[in-house]
Tab-separated table of C-alpha atoms in Angstrom:
chain	number	residue	atom	x	y	z
A	23	MET	CA	139.865	18.272	258.120
A	24	ARG	CA	139.155	18.314	254.626
A	25	GLU	CA	140.269	15.737	252.235
A	26	ASP	CA	140.628	16.478	248.658
A	27	ASP	CA	139.284	13.341	247.335
A	28	ALA	CA	136.307	13.057	250.260
A	29	PHE	CA	133.455	13.270	247.680
A	30	LEU	CA	134.773	9.604	246.627
A	31	ASN	CA	134.414	8.224	249.907
A	32	VAL	CA	131.904	10.256	252.080
A	33	LYS	CA	128.177	9.243	250.769
A	34	ARG	CA	125.973	12.160	251.026
A	35	ALA	CA	123.933	12.375	253.917
A	36	LYS	CA	120.099	12.758	253.189
A	37	GLY	CA	118.407	15.128	255.877
A	38	LYS	CA	116.261	13.286	258.508
A	39	TYR	CA	112.820	13.661	259.861
A	40	ARG	CA	110.716	12.788	262.578
A	41	PRO	CA	108.404	10.037	262.393
A	42	VAL	CA	105.012	10.216	260.305
A	43	GLN	CA	103.127	9.177	263.468
A	44	GLU	CA	104.366	11.472	265.548
A	45	ARG	CA	104.677	14.753	263.411
A	46	VAL	CA	101.192	14.543	261.680
A	47	LYS	CA	99.845	15.440	265.328
A	48	ASP	CA	101.334	18.789	265.235
A	49	PHE	CA	102.488	21.900	263.358
A	50	ARG	CA	106.182	21.755	264.591
A	51	ASP	CA	109.404	21.463	262.309
A	52	VAL	CA	109.208	17.771	260.794
A	53	ALA	CA	112.873	18.186	260.273
A	54	VAL	CA	115.260	16.383	262.833
A	55	PRO	CA	118.439	18.960	263.270
A	56	ARG	CA	121.801	17.381	261.973
A	57	ASP	CA	125.156	16.731	264.692
A	58	GLU	CA	127.981	18.883	263.820
A	59	LYS	CA	129.902	16.266	263.357
A	60	THR	CA	128.087	15.366	260.431
A	61	SER	CA	127.813	18.694	259.054
A	62	GLN	CA	131.501	19.253	258.669
A	63	GLU	CA	131.945	15.599	257.133
A	64	GLN	CA	129.434	16.473	254.799
A	65	ALA	CA	131.087	19.580	253.838
A	66	THR	CA	134.326	17.923	253.059
A	67	ARG	CA	132.368	16.378	249.964
A	68	CYS	CA	132.879	20.090	248.460
A	69	MET	CA	135.195	19.662	245.327
A	70	ASP	CA	135.941	23.528	245.602
A	71	CYS	CA	135.708	23.113	242.019
A	72	GLY	CA	137.249	25.808	239.564
A	73	THR	CA	133.956	27.181	238.380
A	74	PRO	CA	131.628	26.724	240.941
A	75	PHE	CA	128.118	26.160	238.843
A	76	CYS	CA	126.536	25.918	242.505
A	77	HIS	CA	127.633	29.853	243.050
A	78	TRP	CA	126.500	31.023	239.475
A	79	ALA	CA	123.158	29.032	239.926
A	80	CYS	CA	122.029	30.832	243.319
A	81	PRO	CA	120.172	33.686	243.002
A	82	ILE	CA	121.947	35.644	245.318
A	83	GLY	CA	125.461	34.101	244.528
A	84	ASN	CA	126.315	32.467	247.689
A	85	TYR	CA	129.976	31.819	247.767
A	86	VAL	CA	128.950	28.028	248.864
A	87	PRO	CA	132.131	26.528	248.244
A	88	ASP	CA	134.160	29.169	250.536
A	89	TRP	CA	131.960	28.391	252.905
A	90	ASN	CA	131.643	24.525	252.913
A	91	GLN	CA	135.463	24.855	253.006
A	92	GLU	CA	135.370	26.713	256.467
A	93	LEU	CA	132.944	24.265	257.846
A	94	ALA	CA	134.650	21.478	256.881
A	95	LYS	CA	137.842	22.608	258.399
A	96	GLY	CA	135.512	23.469	261.674
A	97	ASN	CA	135.309	27.161	261.394
A	98	TRP	CA	132.021	27.822	262.236
A	99	GLU	CA	132.010	31.374	262.957
A	100	GLU	CA	134.034	32.090	259.554
A	101	ALA	CA	131.738	30.128	257.711
A	102	TYR	CA	128.808	31.896	258.971
A	103	ARG	CA	131.001	35.415	258.140
A	104	VAL	CA	130.986	34.365	254.294
A	105	LEU	CA	127.435	33.165	254.471
A	106	GLN	CA	125.993	36.457	255.465
A	107	ARG	CA	127.714	38.191	253.040
A	108	THR	CA	125.400	37.397	250.491
A	109	ASN	CA	122.222	36.287	252.373
A	110	ASN	CA	120.531	38.523	255.283
A	111	ILE	CA	118.277	35.306	256.296
A	112	PRO	CA	119.921	32.070	255.870
A	113	GLU	CA	117.951	30.085	258.534
A	114	MET	CA	114.783	30.541	255.855
A	115	THR	CA	116.697	29.784	252.905
A	116	GLY	CA	118.453	26.933	254.560
A	117	ARG	CA	114.650	25.510	255.312
A	118	LEU	CA	112.752	26.904	252.268
A	119	CYS	CA	115.224	27.050	249.230
A	120	PRO	CA	114.502	24.122	246.924
A	121	ALA	CA	118.580	24.133	246.555
A	122	LEU	CA	119.372	25.369	243.011
A	123	CYS	CA	123.173	25.138	244.072
A	124	GLU	CA	122.619	21.185	244.532
A	125	SER	CA	121.167	20.950	241.392
A	126	ALA	CA	124.052	22.699	239.464
A	127	CYS	CA	126.637	20.680	241.784
A	128	VAL	CA	129.147	19.172	239.384
A	129	LEU	CA	128.729	15.792	241.824
A	130	VAL	CA	125.461	15.162	239.868
A	131	ASP	CA	127.288	14.571	236.920
A	132	VAL	CA	129.848	12.405	238.677
A	133	ARG	CA	128.417	10.273	241.542
A	134	ASP	CA	124.286	11.772	241.000
A	135	GLU	CA	125.162	12.948	244.817
A	136	ALA	CA	125.370	16.306	245.366
A	137	VAL	CA	126.846	18.484	248.196
A	138	THR	CA	124.206	18.915	250.900
A	139	ASN	CA	124.412	22.582	250.756
A	140	ARG	CA	121.232	23.413	252.213
A	141	ASP	CA	121.559	21.479	255.247
A	142	ASN	CA	124.850	22.710	255.376
A	143	GLU	CA	123.845	26.520	255.379
A	144	LEU	CA	121.117	25.310	258.286
A	145	ALA	CA	124.279	23.914	259.944
A	146	VAL	CA	125.638	26.980	259.832
A	147	VAL	CA	123.471	29.529	260.951
A	148	GLU	CA	121.960	27.528	263.812
A	149	HIS	CA	125.531	26.906	265.080
A	150	ALA	CA	126.151	30.839	264.702
A	151	PHE	CA	122.535	31.822	266.756
A	152	ALA	CA	123.673	28.935	269.337
A	153	ASN	CA	127.090	30.248	269.901
A	154	GLY	CA	126.789	34.156	270.093
A	155	TYR	CA	127.989	35.171	266.763
A	156	VAL	CA	124.664	36.687	265.230
A	157	LYS	CA	124.828	40.188	267.343
A	158	PRO	CA	123.352	43.354	266.803
A	159	HIS	CA	125.678	45.970	264.527
A	160	PRO	CA	123.937	49.250	264.323
A	161	PRO	CA	125.703	51.363	261.969
A	162	SER	CA	128.059	53.531	263.392
A	163	LYS	CA	126.961	56.668	261.660
A	164	ARG	CA	123.781	57.682	260.080
A	165	THR	CA	122.931	59.931	256.910
A	166	GLY	CA	120.037	61.624	257.744
A	167	LYS	CA	118.098	59.820	254.403
A	168	LYS	CA	114.665	58.112	255.535
A	169	VAL	CA	113.693	55.017	253.733
A	170	ALA	CA	109.812	53.603	254.058
A	171	ILE	CA	109.472	49.960	253.446
A	172	VAL	CA	106.157	48.804	252.092
A	173	GLY	CA	105.591	44.774	253.022
A	174	SER	CA	107.976	42.656	255.318
A	175	GLY	CA	108.223	39.438	253.399
A	176	PRO	CA	112.047	38.366	252.785
A	177	ALA	CA	112.220	41.181	249.720
A	178	GLY	CA	111.203	43.850	252.192
A	179	LEU	CA	113.300	42.579	255.176
A	180	CYS	CA	116.325	42.011	253.230
A	181	CYS	CA	115.921	45.726	251.783
A	182	ALA	CA	115.520	47.330	254.965
A	183	ASP	CA	118.304	45.534	256.635
A	184	GLN	CA	121.033	46.219	253.617
A	185	LEU	CA	119.829	50.079	253.824
A	186	ASN	CA	119.885	50.411	257.082
A	187	LYS	CA	123.145	49.098	257.238
A	188	ALA	CA	124.094	52.006	254.847
A	189	GLY	CA	123.089	54.086	257.650
A	190	HIS	CA	119.820	54.975	256.705
A	191	LYS	CA	116.973	55.190	258.987
A	192	VAL	CA	114.406	52.717	257.665
A	193	THR	CA	110.855	52.166	258.601
A	194	VAL	CA	108.960	48.813	257.543
A	195	TYR	CA	105.323	48.823	257.467
A	196	GLU	CA	103.759	45.767	257.418
A	197	LYS	CA	99.741	45.404	256.952
A	198	ALA	CA	99.511	42.313	259.186
A	199	ASP	CA	99.113	42.004	262.688
A	200	LYS	CA	102.558	40.296	262.691
A	201	LEU	CA	105.951	40.416	260.404
A	202	GLY	CA	106.977	38.254	257.708
A	203	GLY	CA	104.472	38.259	254.920
A	204	MET	CA	104.558	34.906	253.219
A	205	LEU	CA	106.841	33.622	255.316
A	206	ARG	CA	104.941	33.932	258.627
A	207	TYR	CA	101.231	33.217	257.234
A	208	GLY	CA	101.963	31.636	253.825
A	209	ILE	CA	104.328	28.958	255.183
A	210	PRO	CA	103.405	26.066	257.616
A	211	ASP	CA	104.912	25.753	260.988
A	212	PHE	CA	105.862	22.206	260.176
A	213	LYS	CA	108.256	23.868	257.234
A	214	LEU	CA	109.062	27.008	259.392
A	215	GLU	CA	108.295	27.861	262.885
A	216	LYS	CA	107.404	31.503	263.671
A	217	HIS	CA	109.956	32.072	266.594
A	218	LEU	CA	112.526	32.082	263.779
A	219	ILE	CA	111.210	35.089	262.060
A	220	ASP	CA	110.957	36.724	265.400
A	221	ARG	CA	114.608	35.726	266.533
A	222	ARG	CA	116.116	37.539	263.296
A	223	VAL	CA	113.682	40.814	263.814
A	224	ALA	CA	115.060	41.409	267.166
A	225	VAL	CA	118.400	41.585	266.034
A	226	TRP	CA	117.423	44.207	263.546
A	227	VAL	CA	115.333	46.088	265.746
A	228	GLU	CA	118.599	46.241	267.895
A	229	GLU	CA	120.334	47.719	265.190
A	230	GLY	CA	117.484	50.015	264.849
A	231	ILE	CA	114.838	49.704	261.939
A	232	ASP	CA	111.596	50.662	262.884
A	233	PHE	CA	108.794	47.937	262.433
A	234	LYS	CA	104.913	48.938	262.320
A	235	THR	CA	102.469	46.472	261.726
A	236	SER	CA	98.652	46.494	261.170
A	237	VAL	CA	99.291	49.526	259.118
A	238	ASN	CA	97.542	49.490	255.585
A	239	VAL	CA	99.226	52.176	253.119
A	240	GLY	CA	96.731	53.769	251.382
A	241	GLN	CA	94.214	53.119	253.944
A	242	ASP	CA	95.901	53.559	257.364
A	243	LEU	CA	98.880	55.932	256.285
A	244	SER	CA	97.830	57.964	253.006
A	245	VAL	CA	100.465	57.676	250.370
A	246	GLU	CA	100.931	61.608	250.059
A	247	GLN	CA	102.255	61.297	253.607
A	248	LEU	CA	104.264	58.200	253.146
A	249	LEU	CA	105.818	60.343	249.992
A	250	LYS	CA	106.137	63.284	252.207
A	251	ASP	CA	108.098	61.813	255.115
A	252	ASN	CA	110.725	59.707	253.459
A	253	ASP	CA	113.273	60.144	250.929
A	254	ALA	CA	112.856	56.914	249.247
A	255	ILE	CA	110.106	54.066	249.258
A	256	CYS	CA	110.359	50.697	248.265
A	257	LEU	CA	107.258	48.783	247.422
A	258	ALA	CA	107.287	44.952	248.460
A	259	GLY	CA	104.180	44.163	249.024
A	260	GLY	CA	104.153	41.050	247.110
A	261	SER	CA	101.732	38.854	244.636
A	262	ARG	CA	98.897	37.620	246.333
A	263	ARG	CA	96.198	37.858	243.617
A	264	PRO	CA	95.471	33.755	242.961
A	265	ARG	CA	94.665	32.290	239.882
A	266	ASP	CA	91.175	31.135	239.684
A	267	LEU	CA	89.134	28.250	238.439
A	268	PRO	CA	86.094	29.679	236.469
A	269	VAL	CA	84.175	26.800	235.965
A	270	LEU	CA	80.629	25.701	235.964
A	271	GLY	CA	79.883	25.257	240.008
A	272	ARG	CA	82.497	27.821	240.952
A	273	GLU	CA	80.105	29.389	243.188
A	274	LEU	CA	79.709	26.517	245.206
A	275	GLN	CA	80.513	26.728	249.230
A	276	GLY	CA	83.440	24.743	250.126
A	277	ILE	CA	85.652	25.741	247.391
A	278	HIS	CA	88.605	28.338	248.874
A	279	TYR	CA	92.080	29.868	247.447
A	280	ALA	CA	95.132	27.796	249.308
A	281	MET	CA	96.390	31.186	251.226
A	282	PRO	CA	93.169	32.296	253.099
A	283	TYR	CA	93.345	28.547	254.089
A	284	LEU	CA	97.026	28.409	254.690
A	285	THR	CA	96.597	31.894	256.620
A	286	GLN	CA	93.651	30.401	258.882
A	287	SER	CA	95.729	27.255	260.168
A	288	ASN	CA	98.920	29.249	260.803
A	289	GLN	CA	96.445	31.929	262.642
A	290	ARG	CA	95.543	28.980	264.690
A	291	VAL	CA	98.544	27.461	265.254
A	292	MET	CA	99.661	30.771	266.647
A	293	GLY	CA	96.767	30.483	269.183
A	294	ALA	CA	94.457	33.053	267.516
A	295	LYS	CA	90.699	32.480	267.484
A	296	VAL	CA	88.997	32.380	263.748
A	297	ASP	CA	85.365	33.371	263.313
A	298	PRO	CA	83.630	29.983	262.557
A	299	LYS	CA	81.496	31.333	259.976
A	300	ASN	CA	84.330	32.284	258.191
A	301	GLY	CA	86.458	29.109	258.851
A	302	ILE	CA	88.274	26.650	256.576
A	303	ASP	CA	89.207	23.021	258.170
A	304	ALA	CA	89.922	20.227	257.058
A	305	LYS	CA	88.572	17.830	259.681
A	306	GLY	CA	86.533	14.744	258.550
A	307	LYS	CA	86.135	16.139	255.184
A	308	ASN	CA	87.450	14.811	251.842
A	309	VAL	CA	89.710	17.174	250.498
A	310	VAL	CA	91.059	17.803	246.921
A	311	VAL	CA	94.077	20.014	246.275
A	312	ILE	CA	93.747	21.447	242.865
A	313	GLY	CA	97.821	22.317	241.678
A	314	GLY	CA	100.714	20.250	242.363
A	315	GLY	CA	103.747	22.799	243.648
A	316	ASP	CA	104.710	24.154	247.033
A	317	THR	CA	101.770	25.702	248.075
A	318	GLY	CA	99.714	22.750	247.239
A	319	SER	CA	102.133	20.867	248.952
A	320	ASP	CA	101.738	22.497	252.102
A	321	CYS	CA	97.685	22.448	251.848
A	322	VAL	CA	98.217	18.591	251.897
A	323	GLY	CA	100.615	18.453	254.808
A	324	THR	CA	98.039	21.309	256.903
A	325	ALA	CA	94.992	18.874	255.571
A	326	ASN	CA	96.304	15.732	257.000
A	327	ARG	CA	97.365	17.513	260.588
A	328	GLN	CA	93.677	18.760	260.892
A	329	GLY	CA	92.392	15.551	260.263
A	330	ALA	CA	91.035	15.307	257.221
A	331	ARG	CA	89.246	12.291	255.848
A	332	GLN	CA	91.201	11.650	252.855
A	333	VAL	CA	93.381	13.852	250.744
A	334	VAL	CA	93.512	13.794	246.752
A	335	GLN	CA	96.058	16.652	245.294
A	336	ILE	CA	95.258	16.822	241.404
A	337	GLU	CA	97.882	18.694	238.949
A	338	LEU	CA	97.063	19.636	235.248
A	339	LEU	CA	100.602	18.477	234.063
A	340	PRO	CA	101.953	15.605	233.187
A	341	LYS	CA	103.835	13.556	235.992
A	342	PRO	CA	108.104	14.671	235.705
A	343	PRO	CA	109.902	11.551	235.629
A	344	GLU	CA	111.118	9.919	238.611
A	345	SER	CA	114.819	9.982	238.131
A	346	LEU	CA	117.168	12.506	236.206
A	347	ASP	CA	117.895	12.459	232.284
A	348	PRO	CA	121.343	11.975	231.756
A	349	ASP	CA	120.844	14.168	228.686
A	350	LEU	CA	119.420	17.027	230.844
A	351	ILE	CA	122.633	18.888	232.376
A	352	TRP	CA	122.846	22.121	234.326
A	353	PRO	CA	121.796	25.365	233.523
A	354	ASP	CA	118.578	23.343	232.886
A	355	TYR	CA	116.640	22.617	236.051
A	356	PRO	CA	116.213	18.925	236.445
A	357	ALA	CA	112.592	18.053	235.883
A	358	ILE	CA	111.899	15.313	238.250
A	359	LEU	CA	108.927	14.239	240.556
A	360	LYS	CA	109.364	15.908	243.832
A	361	THR	CA	108.238	13.919	246.729
A	362	THR	CA	107.844	16.524	250.211
A	363	THR	CA	107.419	15.595	253.903
A	364	SER	CA	103.758	16.396	253.342
A	365	HIS	CA	103.385	14.110	250.608
A	366	GLU	CA	105.087	10.932	252.879
A	367	GLU	CA	102.157	12.027	255.695
A	368	GLY	CA	99.715	10.264	253.387
A	369	GLY	CA	96.903	11.428	250.545
A	370	GLU	CA	97.049	10.635	246.780
A	371	ARG	CA	98.343	12.800	243.726
A	372	ASP	CA	97.239	12.284	240.349
A	373	TRP	CA	98.550	14.142	236.811
A	374	SER	CA	97.157	15.160	233.687
A	375	ILE	CA	93.473	15.966	235.141
A	376	LEU	CA	91.374	18.430	233.953
A	377	THR	CA	88.622	19.677	236.459
A	378	LYS	CA	85.493	20.339	234.096
A	379	ARG	CA	83.007	21.458	236.709
A	380	PHE	CA	82.305	21.481	240.578
A	381	ILE	CA	79.161	19.168	241.650
A	382	GLY	CA	76.845	20.212	244.437
A	383	GLU	CA	73.674	19.477	246.877
A	384	LYS	CA	72.198	22.371	249.045
A	385	GLY	CA	74.918	24.762	247.782
A	386	GLN	CA	77.991	22.987	248.693
A	387	VAL	CA	80.288	21.427	247.028
A	388	LYS	CA	80.368	17.451	246.712
A	389	LYS	CA	82.117	16.169	243.707
A	390	LEU	CA	85.074	16.918	240.974
A	391	ALA	CA	83.529	16.253	237.211
A	392	CYS	CA	87.261	15.532	235.952
A	393	VAL	CA	88.865	14.373	232.668
A	394	ARG	CA	92.516	12.881	231.652
A	395	ILE	CA	94.251	14.996	229.414
A	396	GLU	CA	97.331	14.770	226.987
A	397	PHE	CA	99.636	16.869	225.713
A	398	ILE	CA	100.606	16.689	222.097
A	399	GLN	CA	103.765	18.715	220.669
A	400	LYS	CA	103.316	18.602	216.889
A	401	ASP	CA	106.758	19.669	216.528
A	402	LYS	CA	109.759	20.873	218.313
A	403	LYS	CA	108.910	24.413	217.372
A	404	SER	CA	105.335	24.616	218.394
A	405	ARG	CA	103.785	24.457	222.325
A	406	PRO	CA	102.340	21.201	223.173
A	407	GLU	CA	98.608	21.335	223.083
A	408	MET	CA	96.396	19.952	225.576
A	409	LYS	CA	93.840	17.271	224.213
A	410	GLU	CA	91.333	15.593	226.330
A	411	ILE	CA	91.198	11.483	226.195
A	412	PRO	CA	88.082	10.544	225.004
A	413	GLY	CA	85.921	8.012	227.881
A	414	SER	CA	88.507	9.177	230.244
A	415	GLU	CA	85.949	11.144	232.748
A	416	PHE	CA	85.559	10.396	236.361
A	417	GLU	CA	84.489	12.084	239.682
A	418	ILE	CA	86.210	12.764	242.840
A	419	GLU	CA	84.677	13.353	246.236
A	420	ALA	CA	85.117	16.565	247.915
A	421	ASP	CA	83.350	18.413	250.695
A	422	LEU	CA	86.588	21.196	250.535
A	423	VAL	CA	88.730	22.282	247.734
A	424	ILE	CA	91.595	24.154	247.895
A	425	LEU	CA	92.568	26.151	244.582
A	426	ALA	CA	96.352	26.252	245.088
A	427	MET	CA	97.257	26.966	241.214
A	428	GLY	CA	99.468	30.185	241.557
A	429	PHE	CA	99.497	33.920	241.630
A	430	LEU	CA	99.008	36.243	239.095
A	431	SER	CA	100.088	39.661	240.188
A	432	PRO	CA	99.795	41.686	243.120
A	433	GLU	CA	96.937	43.120	244.239
A	434	GLY	CA	95.930	46.567	242.757
A	435	LYS	CA	93.681	48.194	244.773
A	436	GLY	CA	94.846	50.793	247.021
A	437	LEU	CA	98.434	51.460	247.494
A	438	LEU	CA	99.485	51.335	243.868
A	439	GLU	CA	96.505	52.278	242.489
A	440	GLU	CA	96.813	55.632	244.417
A	441	LEU	CA	100.380	55.800	243.799
A	442	GLY	CA	99.589	55.479	240.032
A	443	VAL	CA	102.648	53.221	239.356
A	444	GLU	CA	103.059	51.802	235.940
A	445	ARG	CA	102.601	47.849	235.289
A	446	ASP	CA	104.209	45.439	233.007
A	447	GLU	CA	102.142	43.132	231.087
A	448	ARG	CA	101.900	40.914	233.692
A	449	GLU	CA	100.726	43.317	236.015
A	450	ASN	CA	103.280	43.394	238.285
A	451	VAL	CA	105.033	46.644	239.365
A	452	LYS	CA	107.507	47.816	236.778
A	453	THR	CA	110.592	49.373	237.365
A	454	ASP	CA	113.874	50.010	234.970
A	455	GLU	CA	117.164	48.828	235.493
A	456	ASN	CA	117.571	50.341	238.789
A	457	TYR	CA	114.367	49.151	240.467
A	458	GLN	CA	113.291	52.177	240.342
A	459	THR	CA	109.480	52.646	239.406
A	460	SER	CA	107.618	55.562	236.790
A	461	ILE	CA	107.169	57.409	240.122
A	462	GLU	CA	109.800	59.785	241.566
A	463	LYS	CA	111.678	57.979	244.453
A	464	VAL	CA	109.587	55.036	244.305
A	465	PHE	CA	111.402	51.635	243.930
A	466	SER	CA	109.935	47.977	244.122
A	467	ALA	CA	111.249	44.450	244.711
A	468	GLY	CA	110.412	41.055	245.404
A	469	ASP	CA	107.725	39.179	244.071
A	470	MET	CA	105.441	42.266	243.220
A	471	HIS	CA	108.288	43.358	240.842
A	472	ARG	CA	109.209	40.029	239.535
A	473	GLY	CA	106.470	38.108	240.120
A	474	GLN	CA	105.592	35.165	242.253
A	475	SER	CA	109.029	33.520	242.669
A	476	LEU	CA	111.253	31.328	245.367
A	477	VAL	CA	112.635	33.019	248.920
A	478	ALA	CA	115.802	33.466	247.666
A	479	TRP	CA	114.870	35.779	244.882
A	480	ALA	CA	113.438	37.656	247.125
A	481	VAL	CA	116.213	38.039	248.976
A	482	CYS	CA	118.099	38.645	245.563
A	483	GLU	CA	115.944	41.735	244.531
A	484	GLY	CA	115.508	43.198	248.180
A	485	ARG	CA	119.484	43.342	248.224
A	486	ASN	CA	119.896	44.789	244.442
A	487	ALA	CA	116.820	47.341	245.578
A	488	ALA	CA	118.878	48.283	248.116
A	489	HIS	CA	121.840	48.955	246.511
A	490	TYR	CA	120.173	51.218	243.864
A	491	ILE	CA	118.171	53.147	246.505
A	492	ASP	CA	121.012	53.988	248.444
A	493	THR	CA	123.157	55.108	245.057
A	494	TYR	CA	119.518	57.113	244.604
A	495	LEU	CA	120.002	58.637	247.814
A	496	MET	CA	123.795	59.068	247.973
A	497	GLY	CA	125.458	59.266	244.680
A	498	LYS	CA	126.935	55.798	245.148
A	499	SER	CA	126.793	52.586	247.094
A	500	LYS	CA	129.247	50.512	248.564
A	501	LEU	CA	126.026	47.474	249.124
A	502	PRO	CA	126.702	44.422	246.750
A	503	LEU	CA	124.814	43.854	243.619
A	504	MET	CA	123.827	39.976	243.687
A	505	ARG	CA	122.832	40.004	239.787
C-alpha cells in the first residue's frame, strides 16, 4: 500500500542489466525485467505533488502521479488505463525515452533520487500485455472518411491509432519492408526488440487499421492517386538526411553514416541477407564513432557486438559534468554526463575533438587527423567561439568510421517535391498551428515536421496532428490535444 512518507524511507532502485560479458554476445534486450513487488514499492515514492513538474516536463503530458498512485496500490489495470490516455506506445517510451519527467521530479531537489517513472511505466504496460488488459477495441461507428498516413514511425503510428479511434478508415504506407520506421531500423534490438512493434501492430490490425509496406509514395504510388483516394493525408516520413563531415579524405572507403550501419545490423539480426559488396561490419576493425549522442552510443554497442578490435567515440563538444549543478533546476534540462549500457560494454570516449582530415591507404581510411579544441565565451550574451589548442594535434587509427552527428532535414526527393509543400528555414515541412501544410488536406507530424527529436515528441506530434485532422474532417474533435 501507498505510504505518504515512502519517499523518505524507500531508496530509488536502479534498473538492472544482464552481465556485460553475456549481453555483448547477442542483440537481445540488455535490461532485466523488474519484479512487480519492486515496481509497486518504487511507485510509492511518488509524492503526488500539488504541482506535478513531471507531468509538465513530459511532451505528451503523461499523468505520472495518477498512474504511479494506482500502481502503488496494486491497481495494475487502472494504472494502464490512465497511462494509455496519453500514450499509444508506452512499451516504446518505457524503453527509449530519456525520462524528462524524472529530471523534473521534485525528489531530484529533495534527495537527488527521482522516482523511477520510466521503469514504472514499462512495468505497467508489460503487466497489461501479460494479463490481457491490452485488447482490440474497434470503433463502434465509422465516419466514411479515409485518411492516409505516410510513414510508420512513432508519429505516424500514433496518428493512425488516434484517427482510427475516431472512426476514420486509416491506411498507413511504409516504404520499408517492415513497419516501425526508426523504431525498426534505427534502434538496435538490445534497446528495443522488434517483436514488441509487431505485438502492438497486431492489435491495431484487429482494430481496423490497414498497413501497406514496401510502398514508396511518390514512386510506387503517385501523389495524385493518394490525394484522390483520401479525404486527408498526414506526412510522417521522419527526418533522415544526415549531417556530413566534408573534410579532406571524406571520399575514402570505410566512412559511413550511422543509419545505413544500424539498419544493416538490424536487418542481419532479423535474418535478412546483406550484399557483401555493400556490407558495413565492424568485426576485427578499429572503429571510430564521430558524434556523442544516442545514435553514436547505439553504434558503439553495435560495433562491440560485431567484434570490433577497438571502439573510440569522439565528440566536438566539451565533456559534460559528472554531477548535477545545484544551481540548475527544472525547467532547465540537467547537463550531466550520460553513460549508456553501450558505453559500459567497452571502448573509449573523448570530448572537445575536431576531425581535421581522414588519412587513407589505397583508397581505404586508416586514420583520423584530429586536434583538441576549446570553447571561449567572451561574455554572457555572446555565443562561445571554438578555437584549436596549439600543439594538441594527434591521430586515431580507424578502419571503419561511423558519422553519427545528427540529422538535418527530411529527404526532399520524391514525395515532398512532387507535392510541392512549403518548407521552413530548416527544410522541415512547414505547417500552420493546426499541423496543416501549404497544400489543402495535407498535414504533417513528427520529425518531418518538427525536426529530429525524441520518441515522446513523436507521440505528441502524431496525436496532435490526429486531433486537427479529425477537426478538419468532422468540424470538431473529441481527440485530446497534448500541447
